mmCIF file of C-alpha atoms and ligand atoms in Angstrom:
data_model
loop_
_atom_site.group_PDB
_atom_site.id
_atom_site.type_symbol
_atom_site.label_atom_id
_atom_site.label_comp_id
_atom_site.label_asym_id
_atom_site.label_seq_id
_atom_site.Cartn_x
_atom_site.Cartn_y
_atom_site.Cartn_z
ATOM 1 C CA MET D 149 -6.555 17.512 -17.041
ATOM 2 C CA ASN D 150 -4.820 14.359 -15.814
ATOM 3 C CA LYS D 151 -1.636 14.699 -13.852
ATOM 4 C CA LYS D 152 0.591 12.134 -12.253
ATOM 5 C CA ILE D 153 3.428 12.586 -9.810
ATOM 6 C CA ILE D 154 5.694 9.672 -8.911
ATOM 7 C CA LEU D 155 7.253 9.458 -5.463
ATOM 8 C CA ASN D 156 10.221 7.214 -4.895
ATOM 9 C CA ILE D 157 10.706 6.812 -1.165
ATOM 10 C CA SER D 158 12.448 4.105 0.857
ATOM 11 C CA GLU D 159 12.135 1.329 -1.715
ATOM 12 C CA LYS D 160 8.518 2.230 -2.335
ATOM 13 C CA LYS D 161 7.460 3.848 -5.560
ATOM 14 C CA TYR D 162 3.958 5.185 -5.756
ATOM 15 C CA SER D 163 1.924 7.542 -7.839
ATOM 16 C CA VAL D 164 -0.234 10.494 -6.940
ATOM 17 C CA GLU D 165 -2.883 10.828 -9.616
ATOM 18 C CA ILE D 166 -4.928 13.998 -10.067
ATOM 19 C CA GLU D 167 -7.991 13.705 -12.277
ATOM 20 C CA VAL D 168 -11.298 15.545 -12.150
ATOM 21 C CA ASN D 169 -14.405 13.315 -11.958
ATOM 22 C CA SER D 170 -12.383 10.143 -11.597
ATOM 23 C CA ILE D 171 -13.394 8.817 -8.172
ATOM 24 C CA LYS D 172 -15.978 6.246 -9.219
ATOM 25 C CA LYS D 173 -13.817 4.877 -12.020
ATOM 26 C CA LYS D 174 -10.782 4.618 -9.718
ATOM 27 C CA ILE D 175 -12.711 2.830 -6.956
ATOM 28 C CA ASP D 176 -14.158 0.354 -9.494
ATOM 29 C CA LYS D 177 -10.659 -0.375 -10.730
ATOM 30 C CA LEU D 178 -9.319 -0.937 -7.215
ATOM 31 C CA ILE D 179 -12.085 -3.426 -6.497
ATOM 32 C CA LYS D 180 -11.413 -5.297 -9.735
ATOM 33 C CA SER D 181 -7.666 -5.500 -9.310
ATOM 34 C CA ASN D 182 -7.458 -6.577 -5.653
ATOM 35 C CA ASN D 183 -8.822 -9.659 -3.916
ATOM 36 C CA ASN D 184 -9.587 -8.240 -0.528
ATOM 37 C CA VAL D 185 -10.228 -4.529 -0.141
ATOM 38 C CA ILE D 186 -11.589 -2.867 2.979
ATOM 39 C CA PHE D 187 -12.925 0.666 2.695
ATOM 40 C CA LEU D 188 -12.764 3.213 5.498
ATOM 41 C CA ILE D 189 -15.068 6.040 4.519
ATOM 42 C CA ASP D 190 -15.798 9.434 6.003
ATOM 43 C CA LYS D 191 -19.598 9.504 6.468
ATOM 44 C CA LYS D 192 -19.814 12.875 4.773
ATOM 45 C CA VAL D 193 -18.515 11.475 1.490
ATOM 46 C CA PHE D 194 -20.405 8.205 1.462
ATOM 47 C CA ASN D 195 -22.302 9.443 -1.609
ATOM 48 C CA PHE D 196 -19.165 8.904 -3.719
ATOM 49 C CA PHE D 197 -19.022 5.283 -2.624
ATOM 50 C CA GLU D 198 -22.720 4.659 -3.173
ATOM 51 C CA LYS D 199 -22.185 5.256 -6.882
ATOM 52 C CA VAL D 200 -19.983 2.184 -7.098
ATOM 53 C CA LYS D 201 -21.793 -0.861 -8.513
ATOM 54 C CA ASN D 202 -22.763 -3.403 -5.849
ATOM 55 C CA TYR D 203 -21.178 -1.281 -3.146
ATOM 56 C CA LYS D 204 -23.183 -3.152 -0.534
ATOM 57 C CA LYS D 205 -21.219 -6.301 -1.310
ATOM 58 C CA GLN D 206 -17.964 -4.601 -0.351
ATOM 59 C CA LYS D 207 -16.342 -4.610 3.089
ATOM 60 C CA TYR D 208 -16.658 -1.097 4.350
ATOM 61 C CA ILE D 209 -16.763 0.972 7.539
ATOM 62 C CA THR D 210 -18.141 4.502 7.758
ATOM 63 C CA ILE D 211 -16.692 6.970 10.231
ATOM 64 C CA SER D 212 -17.753 10.436 11.458
ATOM 65 C CA CYS D 213 -14.518 12.309 10.982
ATOM 66 C CA SER D 214 -12.965 15.136 12.936
ATOM 67 C CA GLU D 215 -9.725 15.693 14.811
ATOM 68 C CA THR D 216 -11.032 13.617 17.732
ATOM 69 C CA ILE D 217 -10.845 10.349 15.735
ATOM 70 C CA LYS D 218 -7.054 10.580 15.874
ATOM 71 C CA SER D 219 -7.127 8.853 19.258
ATOM 72 C CA PHE D 220 -6.154 5.569 20.928
ATOM 73 C CA GLN D 221 -9.832 4.699 21.302
ATOM 74 C CA ASP D 222 -10.646 5.043 17.620
ATOM 75 C CA TYR D 223 -7.401 3.356 16.624
ATOM 76 C CA SER D 224 -8.302 0.360 18.744
ATOM 77 C CA LYS D 225 -11.969 0.269 17.776
ATOM 78 C CA LEU D 226 -11.283 0.465 14.050
ATOM 79 C CA SER D 227 -8.375 -1.992 14.066
ATOM 80 C CA ASN D 228 -10.515 -4.572 15.836
ATOM 81 C CA LYS D 229 -13.394 -4.003 13.461
ATOM 82 C CA ILE D 230 -11.117 -4.493 10.456
ATOM 83 C CA LEU D 231 -9.698 -7.687 11.997
ATOM 84 C CA SER D 232 -13.213 -8.975 12.586
ATOM 85 C CA MET D 233 -14.004 -8.488 8.884
ATOM 86 C CA GLY D 234 -11.133 -10.741 7.817
ATOM 87 C CA VAL D 235 -7.863 -9.287 6.675
ATOM 88 C CA ASP D 236 -4.542 -10.739 5.491
ATOM 89 C CA ARG D 237 -1.184 -9.367 4.397
ATOM 90 C CA LYS D 238 -2.445 -9.050 0.836
ATOM 91 C CA SER D 239 -5.504 -7.011 1.814
ATOM 92 C CA VAL D 240 -5.689 -3.372 0.827
ATOM 93 C CA LEU D 241 -7.121 -0.635 3.038
ATOM 94 C CA ILE D 242 -8.702 2.224 1.136
ATOM 95 C CA ALA D 243 -9.368 5.448 3.032
ATOM 96 C CA ILE D 244 -11.830 7.879 1.475
ATOM 97 C CA GLY D 245 -12.013 11.138 3.398
ATOM 98 C CA GLY D 246 -10.021 14.020 4.823
ATOM 99 C CA GLY D 247 -6.712 14.300 6.613
ATOM 100 C CA THR D 248 -7.931 13.047 9.974
ATOM 101 C CA LEU D 249 -9.114 9.782 8.440
ATOM 102 C CA GLY D 250 -5.948 9.532 6.340
ATOM 103 C CA ASP D 251 -3.713 10.034 9.386
ATOM 104 C CA LEU D 252 -5.606 7.426 11.412
ATOM 105 C CA ALA D 253 -5.878 4.965 8.509
ATOM 106 C CA GLY D 254 -2.160 5.329 7.819
ATOM 107 C CA PHE D 255 -1.319 4.397 11.392
ATOM 108 C CA ILE D 256 -3.693 1.441 11.281
ATOM 109 C CA ALA D 257 -2.357 0.234 7.897
ATOM 110 C CA SER D 258 1.238 0.450 9.098
ATOM 111 C CA THR D 259 0.615 -1.574 12.255
ATOM 112 C CA LEU D 260 -2.116 -4.006 11.216
ATOM 113 C CA LEU D 261 -0.434 -7.387 10.591
ATOM 114 C CA ARG D 262 2.803 -5.315 10.594
ATOM 115 C CA GLY D 263 1.728 -3.519 7.476
ATOM 116 C CA VAL D 264 -0.952 -3.809 4.828
ATOM 117 C CA ASP D 265 -1.224 -1.712 1.669
ATOM 118 C CA LEU D 266 -3.010 1.595 1.918
ATOM 119 C CA VAL D 267 -4.646 3.584 -0.852
ATOM 120 C CA LEU D 268 -5.597 7.146 0.004
ATOM 121 C CA ILE D 269 -8.482 8.905 -1.690
ATOM 122 C CA PRO D 270 -8.371 12.354 -0.097
ATOM 123 C CA THR D 271 -11.577 14.395 -0.269
ATOM 124 C CA THR D 272 -10.691 17.646 1.488
ATOM 125 C CA LEU D 273 -8.496 20.314 -0.051
ATOM 126 C CA LEU D 274 -6.108 19.956 2.874
ATOM 127 C CA SER D 275 -5.682 16.240 2.372
ATOM 128 C CA GLN D 276 -5.330 16.619 -1.414
ATOM 129 C CA VAL D 277 -2.573 19.225 -1.219
ATOM 130 C CA ASP D 278 -0.762 18.024 1.863
ATOM 131 C CA SER D 279 -1.663 15.283 4.324
ATOM 132 C CA SER D 280 -2.066 12.392 1.857
ATOM 133 C CA ILE D 281 1.498 12.935 0.614
ATOM 134 C CA GLY D 282 4.659 11.731 2.304
ATOM 135 C CA GLY D 283 3.611 8.919 4.598
ATOM 136 C CA LYS D 284 3.383 10.648 7.956
ATOM 137 C CA ASN D 285 0.486 9.412 10.043
ATOM 138 C CA GLY D 286 -0.465 9.523 13.670
ATOM 139 C CA ILE D 287 -2.828 10.055 16.542
ATOM 140 C CA ASN D 288 -2.989 12.788 19.189
ATOM 141 C CA THR D 289 -2.501 12.665 22.941
ATOM 142 C CA LYS D 290 -3.080 15.235 25.645
ATOM 143 C CA TYR D 291 0.661 15.922 25.468
ATOM 144 C CA GLY D 292 0.492 17.103 21.894
ATOM 145 C CA LYS D 293 -0.520 16.459 18.316
ATOM 146 C CA ASN D 294 0.622 13.470 16.266
ATOM 147 C CA LEU D 295 2.883 12.273 19.075
ATOM 148 C CA ILE D 296 2.217 8.636 18.245
ATOM 149 C CA GLY D 297 2.584 7.465 14.675
ATOM 150 C CA THR D 298 4.847 6.027 12.014
ATOM 151 C CA PHE D 299 6.290 6.846 8.626
ATOM 152 C CA TYR D 300 4.427 4.622 6.224
ATOM 153 C CA GLN D 301 4.095 5.410 2.541
ATOM 154 C CA PRO D 302 0.789 4.638 0.818
ATOM 155 C CA ALA D 303 0.617 2.368 -2.213
ATOM 156 C CA LYS D 304 -1.236 5.030 -4.187
ATOM 157 C CA VAL D 305 -2.915 8.404 -3.779
ATOM 158 C CA LEU D 306 -5.928 9.139 -5.960
ATOM 159 C CA ILE D 307 -7.107 12.738 -6.057
ATOM 160 C CA ASP D 308 -10.373 13.818 -7.621
ATOM 161 C CA PRO D 309 -10.751 17.601 -7.182
ATOM 162 C CA SER D 310 -14.474 17.427 -8.015
ATOM 163 C CA THR D 311 -15.031 15.820 -4.587
ATOM 164 C CA LEU D 312 -14.427 19.307 -3.175
ATOM 165 C CA SER D 313 -17.785 20.570 -4.418
ATOM 166 C CA SER D 314 -19.458 19.632 -1.112
ATOM 167 C CA LEU D 315 -16.665 20.870 1.155
ATOM 168 C CA PRO D 316 -17.757 23.678 3.520
ATOM 169 C CA ARG D 317 -16.035 26.993 2.849
ATOM 170 C CA ARG D 318 -14.233 26.993 6.194
ATOM 171 C CA GLU D 319 -12.700 23.569 5.448
ATOM 172 C CA PHE D 320 -11.778 24.735 1.964
ATOM 173 C CA LEU D 321 -9.939 27.702 3.464
ATOM 174 C CA SER D 322 -8.176 25.354 5.863
ATOM 175 C CA GLY D 323 -6.691 23.498 2.883
ATOM 176 C CA TYR D 324 -5.838 26.743 1.144
ATOM 177 C CA ALA D 325 -3.632 27.605 4.152
ATOM 178 C CA GLU D 326 -1.412 24.593 3.367
ATOM 179 C CA ILE D 327 -1.229 25.618 -0.301
ATOM 180 C CA VAL D 328 -0.038 29.110 0.691
ATOM 181 C CA LYS D 329 2.402 27.493 3.107
ATOM 182 C CA HIS D 330 3.998 25.557 0.261
ATOM 183 C CA ALA D 331 4.316 28.756 -1.765
ATOM 184 C CA ILE D 332 5.776 30.778 1.108
ATOM 185 C CA ILE D 333 8.427 28.222 2.050
ATOM 186 C CA ASN D 334 9.536 27.315 -1.442
ATOM 187 C CA ASP D 335 8.257 29.233 -4.423
ATOM 188 C CA GLN D 336 7.754 32.965 -4.764
ATOM 189 C CA LYS D 337 6.395 32.554 -8.312
ATOM 190 C CA PHE D 338 3.730 30.220 -6.994
ATOM 191 C CA PHE D 339 2.857 32.795 -4.302
ATOM 192 C CA ASN D 340 2.419 35.453 -7.015
ATOM 193 C CA TRP D 341 0.402 32.970 -9.081
ATOM 194 C CA LEU D 342 -1.887 32.436 -6.080
ATOM 195 C CA ASN D 343 -2.390 36.196 -5.783
ATOM 196 C CA VAL D 344 -3.686 36.172 -9.353
ATOM 197 C CA ASN D 345 -5.582 32.852 -9.314
ATOM 198 C CA SER D 346 -6.942 32.393 -5.808
ATOM 199 C CA LYS D 347 -10.379 33.708 -6.759
ATOM 200 C CA LYS D 348 -10.704 30.923 -9.339
ATOM 201 C CA ILE D 349 -9.620 28.393 -6.738
ATOM 202 C CA PHE D 350 -12.356 29.527 -4.359
ATOM 203 C CA ASN D 351 -14.872 29.587 -7.210
ATOM 204 C CA LEU D 352 -14.144 25.896 -7.818
ATOM 205 C CA ASN D 353 -12.457 26.266 -11.179
ATOM 206 C CA TYR D 354 -11.213 22.670 -11.325
ATOM 207 C CA LYS D 355 -8.527 23.357 -13.883
ATOM 208 C CA ILE D 356 -6.931 25.978 -11.644
ATOM 209 C CA ILE D 357 -7.517 23.870 -8.507
ATOM 210 C CA SER D 358 -5.813 20.910 -10.197
ATOM 211 C CA GLU D 359 -2.836 23.124 -10.991
ATOM 212 C CA ALA D 360 -2.653 24.330 -7.396
ATOM 213 C CA ILE D 361 -2.846 20.735 -6.115
ATOM 214 C CA TYR D 362 -0.183 19.622 -8.589
ATOM 215 C CA LYS D 363 2.140 22.451 -7.592
ATOM 216 C CA SER D 364 1.590 21.839 -3.854
ATOM 217 C CA VAL D 365 2.195 18.103 -4.141
ATOM 218 C CA SER D 366 5.322 18.743 -6.217
ATOM 219 C CA ILE D 367 6.744 21.095 -3.589
ATOM 220 C CA LYS D 368 5.979 18.678 -0.763
ATOM 221 C CA LYS D 369 7.516 15.845 -2.790
ATOM 222 C CA GLU D 370 10.846 17.708 -3.002
ATOM 223 C CA TYR D 371 11.193 17.597 0.786
ATOM 224 C CA VAL D 372 9.843 14.141 1.497
ATOM 225 C CA VAL D 373 11.921 12.296 -1.080
ATOM 226 C CA LYS D 374 15.111 13.946 0.158
ATOM 227 C CA ASP D 375 14.344 13.605 3.850
ATOM 228 C CA GLU D 376 11.578 11.083 4.502
ATOM 229 C CA LYS D 377 12.272 10.720 8.227
ATOM 230 C CA GLU D 378 13.065 14.375 8.918
ATOM 231 C CA LYS D 379 16.718 13.839 9.769
ATOM 232 C CA LEU D 380 18.335 16.639 7.773
ATOM 233 C CA LYS D 381 19.080 20.029 9.265
ATOM 234 C CA ASN D 382 19.776 21.914 6.038
ATOM 235 C CA LYS D 383 17.564 23.613 3.473
ATOM 236 C CA TYR D 384 16.276 20.247 2.235
ATOM 237 C CA SER D 385 14.995 19.299 5.685
ATOM 238 C CA ARG D 386 11.470 17.948 5.735
ATOM 239 C CA ALA D 387 10.995 20.060 8.854
ATOM 240 C CA ILE D 388 10.684 23.092 6.559
ATOM 241 C CA LEU D 389 7.169 21.821 5.798
ATOM 242 C CA ASN D 390 6.336 22.497 9.429
ATOM 243 C CA PHE D 391 6.464 26.254 8.845
ATOM 244 C CA GLY D 392 3.814 27.746 11.138
ATOM 245 C CA HIS D 393 3.153 24.398 12.809
ATOM 246 C CA THR D 394 5.002 24.881 16.100
ATOM 247 C CA PHE D 395 2.581 27.567 17.239
ATOM 248 C CA GLY D 396 -0.247 26.079 15.170
ATOM 249 C CA HIS D 397 -0.056 22.662 16.815
ATOM 250 C CA ALA D 398 0.295 24.273 20.234
ATOM 251 C CA LEU D 399 -2.942 26.185 19.662
ATOM 252 C CA GLU D 400 -4.722 23.018 18.545
ATOM 253 C CA THR D 401 -3.474 21.161 21.627
ATOM 254 C CA PHE D 402 -4.422 24.115 23.838
ATOM 255 C CA TYR D 403 -7.986 23.900 22.520
ATOM 256 C CA ASN D 404 -8.041 20.136 23.020
ATOM 257 C CA TYR D 405 -8.562 19.491 19.288
ATOM 258 C CA ASP D 406 -12.079 20.896 19.487
ATOM 259 C CA LYS D 407 -13.637 22.883 16.659
ATOM 260 C CA THR D 408 -12.410 26.336 17.769
ATOM 261 C CA LEU D 409 -9.770 26.299 15.048
ATOM 262 C CA THR D 410 -9.378 24.159 11.965
ATOM 263 C CA HIS D 411 -5.867 22.875 11.315
ATOM 264 C CA GLY D 412 -5.470 25.457 8.550
ATOM 265 C CA GLU D 413 -6.603 28.306 10.796
ATOM 266 C CA ALA D 414 -4.219 27.239 13.556
ATOM 267 C CA ILE D 415 -1.223 27.075 11.222
ATOM 268 C CA SER D 416 -2.191 30.390 9.598
ATOM 269 C CA ILE D 417 -1.758 32.076 12.960
ATOM 270 C CA GLY D 418 1.440 30.070 13.384
ATOM 271 C CA MET D 419 2.750 31.212 9.990
ATOM 272 C CA ILE D 420 2.127 34.852 10.889
ATOM 273 C CA ILE D 421 3.961 34.392 14.206
ATOM 274 C CA ALA D 422 6.892 32.695 12.430
ATOM 275 C CA SER D 423 6.958 35.471 9.814
ATOM 276 C CA LYS D 424 6.933 38.105 12.539
ATOM 277 C CA ILE D 425 9.800 36.396 14.327
ATOM 278 C CA SER D 426 11.679 36.194 11.006
ATOM 279 C CA HIS D 427 11.193 39.913 10.523
ATOM 280 C CA LYS D 428 12.123 40.861 14.098
ATOM 281 C CA LEU D 429 15.291 38.781 13.851
ATOM 282 C CA LYS D 430 16.066 40.704 10.646
ATOM 283 C CA TYR D 431 15.870 37.764 8.272
ATOM 284 C CA LEU D 432 12.678 38.868 6.526
ATOM 285 C CA SER D 433 12.022 42.366 5.155
ATOM 286 C CA PHE D 434 9.041 44.339 6.379
ATOM 287 C CA GLU D 435 7.825 44.402 2.782
ATOM 288 C CA ASP D 436 7.717 40.599 2.531
ATOM 289 C CA PHE D 437 6.156 40.274 5.982
ATOM 290 C CA THR D 438 3.421 42.688 4.882
ATOM 291 C CA LYS D 439 2.912 40.780 1.617
ATOM 292 C CA ILE D 440 2.237 37.592 3.569
ATOM 293 C CA LYS D 441 -0.011 39.272 6.097
ATOM 294 C CA ASN D 442 -2.035 41.027 3.396
ATOM 295 C CA HIS D 443 -2.526 37.782 1.489
ATOM 296 C CA PHE D 444 -3.886 36.145 4.638
ATOM 297 C CA ILE D 445 -6.201 39.053 5.428
ATOM 298 C CA ALA D 446 -7.469 39.217 1.840
ATOM 299 C CA HIS D 447 -8.429 35.527 1.919
ATOM 300 C CA GLY D 448 -9.910 35.431 5.405
ATOM 301 C CA LEU D 449 -7.106 33.408 6.984
ATOM 302 C CA PRO D 450 -6.787 34.335 10.654
ATOM 303 C CA ILE D 451 -3.653 36.171 11.736
ATOM 304 C CA THR D 452 -4.238 36.353 15.498
ATOM 305 C CA ASN D 453 -5.835 34.421 18.325
ATOM 306 C CA LYS D 454 -6.573 35.672 21.786
ATOM 307 C CA GLU D 455 -4.666 32.797 23.376
ATOM 308 C CA MET D 456 -1.546 33.025 21.268
ATOM 309 C CA TYR D 457 0.539 34.567 24.077
ATOM 310 C CA ASN D 458 -0.942 32.403 26.825
ATOM 311 C CA LYS D 459 1.872 30.855 28.844
ATOM 312 C CA LYS D 460 0.339 27.423 28.364
ATOM 313 C CA ILE D 461 1.009 27.701 24.622
ATOM 314 C CA PHE D 462 4.704 28.124 25.364
ATOM 315 C CA GLU D 463 4.646 25.178 27.769
ATOM 316 C CA ILE D 464 3.132 23.019 25.067
ATOM 317 C CA ILE D 465 5.827 24.139 22.622
ATOM 318 C CA TYR D 466 8.554 23.067 25.044
ATOM 319 C CA ARG D 467 7.126 19.562 24.979
ATOM 320 C CA ASP D 468 6.802 19.547 21.197
ATOM 321 C CA LYS D 469 8.539 16.569 19.636
ATOM 322 C CA LYS D 470 10.509 18.759 17.286
ATOM 323 C CA ASN D 471 12.386 20.448 20.124
ATOM 324 C CA ILE D 472 15.462 18.636 21.279
ATOM 325 C CA ASP D 473 17.073 19.421 24.685
ATOM 326 C CA ASN D 474 14.289 21.871 25.469
ATOM 327 C CA LYS D 475 15.524 24.264 22.836
ATOM 328 C CA VAL D 476 13.160 25.410 20.173
ATOM 329 C CA ASN D 477 13.744 24.760 16.483
ATOM 330 C CA LEU D 478 11.756 27.073 14.275
ATOM 331 C CA ILE D 479 11.200 27.387 10.563
ATOM 332 C CA LEU D 480 11.851 30.983 9.588
ATOM 333 C CA LEU D 481 11.867 32.957 6.356
ATOM 334 C CA LYS D 482 14.452 34.905 4.419
ATOM 335 C CA ASN D 483 11.999 35.879 1.679
ATOM 336 C CA VAL D 484 8.650 34.770 0.400
ATOM 337 C CA GLY D 485 9.653 31.457 -1.200
ATOM 338 C CA ASN D 486 12.698 30.844 0.954
ATOM 339 C CA ALA D 487 12.389 29.201 4.368
ATOM 340 C CA PHE D 488 15.135 27.771 6.548
ATOM 341 C CA LEU D 489 15.532 25.803 9.747
ATOM 342 C CA LYS D 490 16.778 27.836 12.690
ATOM 343 C CA PRO D 491 17.793 25.504 15.510
ATOM 344 C CA ASN D 492 18.097 26.197 19.237
ATOM 345 C CA ILE D 493 16.200 29.434 19.603
ATOM 346 C CA ASN D 494 15.603 30.680 23.102
ATOM 347 C CA LEU D 495 11.872 30.638 23.672
ATOM 348 C CA ASP D 496 11.924 33.429 26.275
ATOM 349 C CA LYS D 497 13.543 35.688 23.726
ATOM 350 C CA ILE D 498 10.855 34.747 21.232
ATOM 351 C CA LYS D 499 8.126 35.475 23.754
ATOM 352 C CA LYS D 500 9.401 39.030 24.220
ATOM 353 C CA LEU D 501 9.928 39.564 20.514
ATOM 354 C CA ILE D 502 6.436 38.644 19.394
ATOM 355 C CA LYS D 503 4.602 40.398 22.222
ATOM 356 C CA ASN D 504 5.908 43.789 21.089
HETATM 357 N N1 NAD F 249 0.090 13.509 7.614
HETATM 358 C C1 NAD F 249 0.446 14.704 7.208
HETATM 359 O O1 NAD F 249 1.503 14.873 6.578
HETATM 360 C C2 NAD F 249 -0.442 15.865 7.510
HETATM 361 C C3 NAD F 249 -0.217 17.100 6.868
HETATM 362 C C4 NAD F 249 -1.117 18.135 7.114
HETATM 363 C C5 NAD F 249 -2.191 17.938 7.964
HETATM 364 N N2 NAD F 249 -2.375 16.744 8.568
HETATM 365 C C6 NAD F 249 -3.514 16.482 9.449
HETATM 366 O O2 NAD F 249 -4.706 16.533 8.682
HETATM 367 C C7 NAD F 249 -5.785 16.759 9.569
HETATM 368 C C8 NAD F 249 -6.764 17.735 8.963
HETATM 369 O O3 NAD F 249 -7.324 17.182 7.820
HETATM 370 P P1 NAD F 249 -8.661 17.778 7.182
HETATM 371 O O4 NAD F 249 -8.570 19.252 7.174
HETATM 372 O O5 NAD F 249 -8.895 17.066 5.925
HETATM 373 O O6 NAD F 249 -9.757 17.453 8.301
HETATM 374 P P2 NAD F 249 -10.956 16.372 8.407
HETATM 375 O O7 NAD F 249 -10.524 15.053 7.967
HETATM 376 O O8 NAD F 249 -11.473 16.505 9.788
HETATM 377 O O9 NAD F 249 -12.029 16.948 7.385
HETATM 378 C C9 NAD F 249 -12.670 18.171 7.656
HETATM 379 C C10 NAD F 249 -14.207 18.020 7.621
HETATM 380 O O10 NAD F 249 -14.624 17.851 6.275
HETATM 381 C C11 NAD F 249 -15.467 16.699 6.143
HETATM 382 N N3 NAD F 249 -15.302 16.265 4.749
HETATM 383 C C12 NAD F 249 -14.318 15.510 4.206
HETATM 384 N N4 NAD F 249 -14.451 15.478 2.866
HETATM 385 C C13 NAD F 249 -15.547 16.203 2.554
HETATM 386 C C14 NAD F 249 -16.204 16.548 1.332
HETATM 387 N N5 NAD F 249 -15.688 16.196 0.158
HETATM 388 N N6 NAD F 249 -17.326 17.274 1.399
HETATM 389 C C15 NAD F 249 -17.824 17.693 2.589
HETATM 390 N N7 NAD F 249 -17.242 17.431 3.776
HETATM 391 C C16 NAD F 249 -16.109 16.691 3.754
HETATM 392 C C17 NAD F 249 -15.013 15.792 7.239
HETATM 393 O O11 NAD F 249 -16.014 14.898 7.607
HETATM 394 C C18 NAD F 249 -14.720 16.785 8.354
HETATM 395 O O12 NAD F 249 -15.912 17.151 9.002
HETATM 396 C C19 NAD F 249 -5.182 17.251 10.864
HETATM 397 O O13 NAD F 249 -5.265 16.250 11.839
HETATM 398 C C20 NAD F 249 -3.741 17.513 10.513
HETATM 399 O O14 NAD F 249 -2.879 17.341 11.604
HETATM 400 C C21 NAD F 249 -1.519 15.704 8.347
HETATM 401 ZN ZN1 ZN F 250 -0.348 21.101 8.392
#
């Protein structure tokens, strides 16, 4: 099954192509059609690159990827390395790996020579359904996640779901969390579809996985084309995609981006907190709250964390870039499939609400 989604954002038009077993063919084509390509490759997926003819003749850099590469140090090290290899405005950077590499590569591509083309070849479920789409990139600081970065759309996104065959189960689940997020914020039918089809997704049925990726990308597209820079405050706001991320990011920052929680695990806990708040504030029915919670439990997505009420978490949230004038903006739910932006919530009130 081949699928293509076109994104038209800020004078850039690019395609997201989903095709099983396509990675080698797509890399070959990129090499043939561009004069100077530089590959940034997650070490764990180097085997896909090795299949390319004469791969040793290509300019490439391998990187051990995890959340810690989204740092000033790695940004500087990699940028210098790329410069030392020879790069001009017509060069193309190609990132093959998960969301951490994509986020770092995006920031490098947008700043190197004031912008060189970037092709993303995402190889984790999370990066295929979420992070490779929409042009947000960035690195972390001790003050919070993704606090330094740009909006920079890629030239192309090439998704081969068969690359997921080597992905550890925990990382797979992390990506599934973003799929469920897309369903919960935007599409009740998709949520019901996931209830029926999730087993096939976890059993690596590539036809069903491709459908889930296609649906996720399509939902994300709706928000990013209408609100690339996250300026809107209505139901089209790109901020809606941050459902579960206020608490999720705070947990990740609290743990110093170590391996305690994957991104998907952190935002799962965040989504449950946001759902609970939605219910306590009488926006979301108990029935829908329970539906969400049961889906998470059934799939092994975490719903609690021992530090989630730690006062440091709330301090981190106050500093979060999405909160203007020290007031907290949260994404809440009216139903499964219907999220909205609730600005200026009092965090002390929230603290009391969720502790009960
Ligand atoms: N830019 C955005 O819009 C956006 C959206 C969502 C998430 N994110 C970011 O994405 C990041 C998380 O991305 P991620 O979950 O892909 O993490 P990751 O890049 O760290 O990948 C997870 C692990 O899987 C390994 N891996 C990658 N592909 C593999 C494969 N095919 N087989 C086996 N192992 C493989 C990696 O080496 C790594 O150890 C976070 O930093 C998050 O903030 C960004
Ligand atoms: Zn996320």
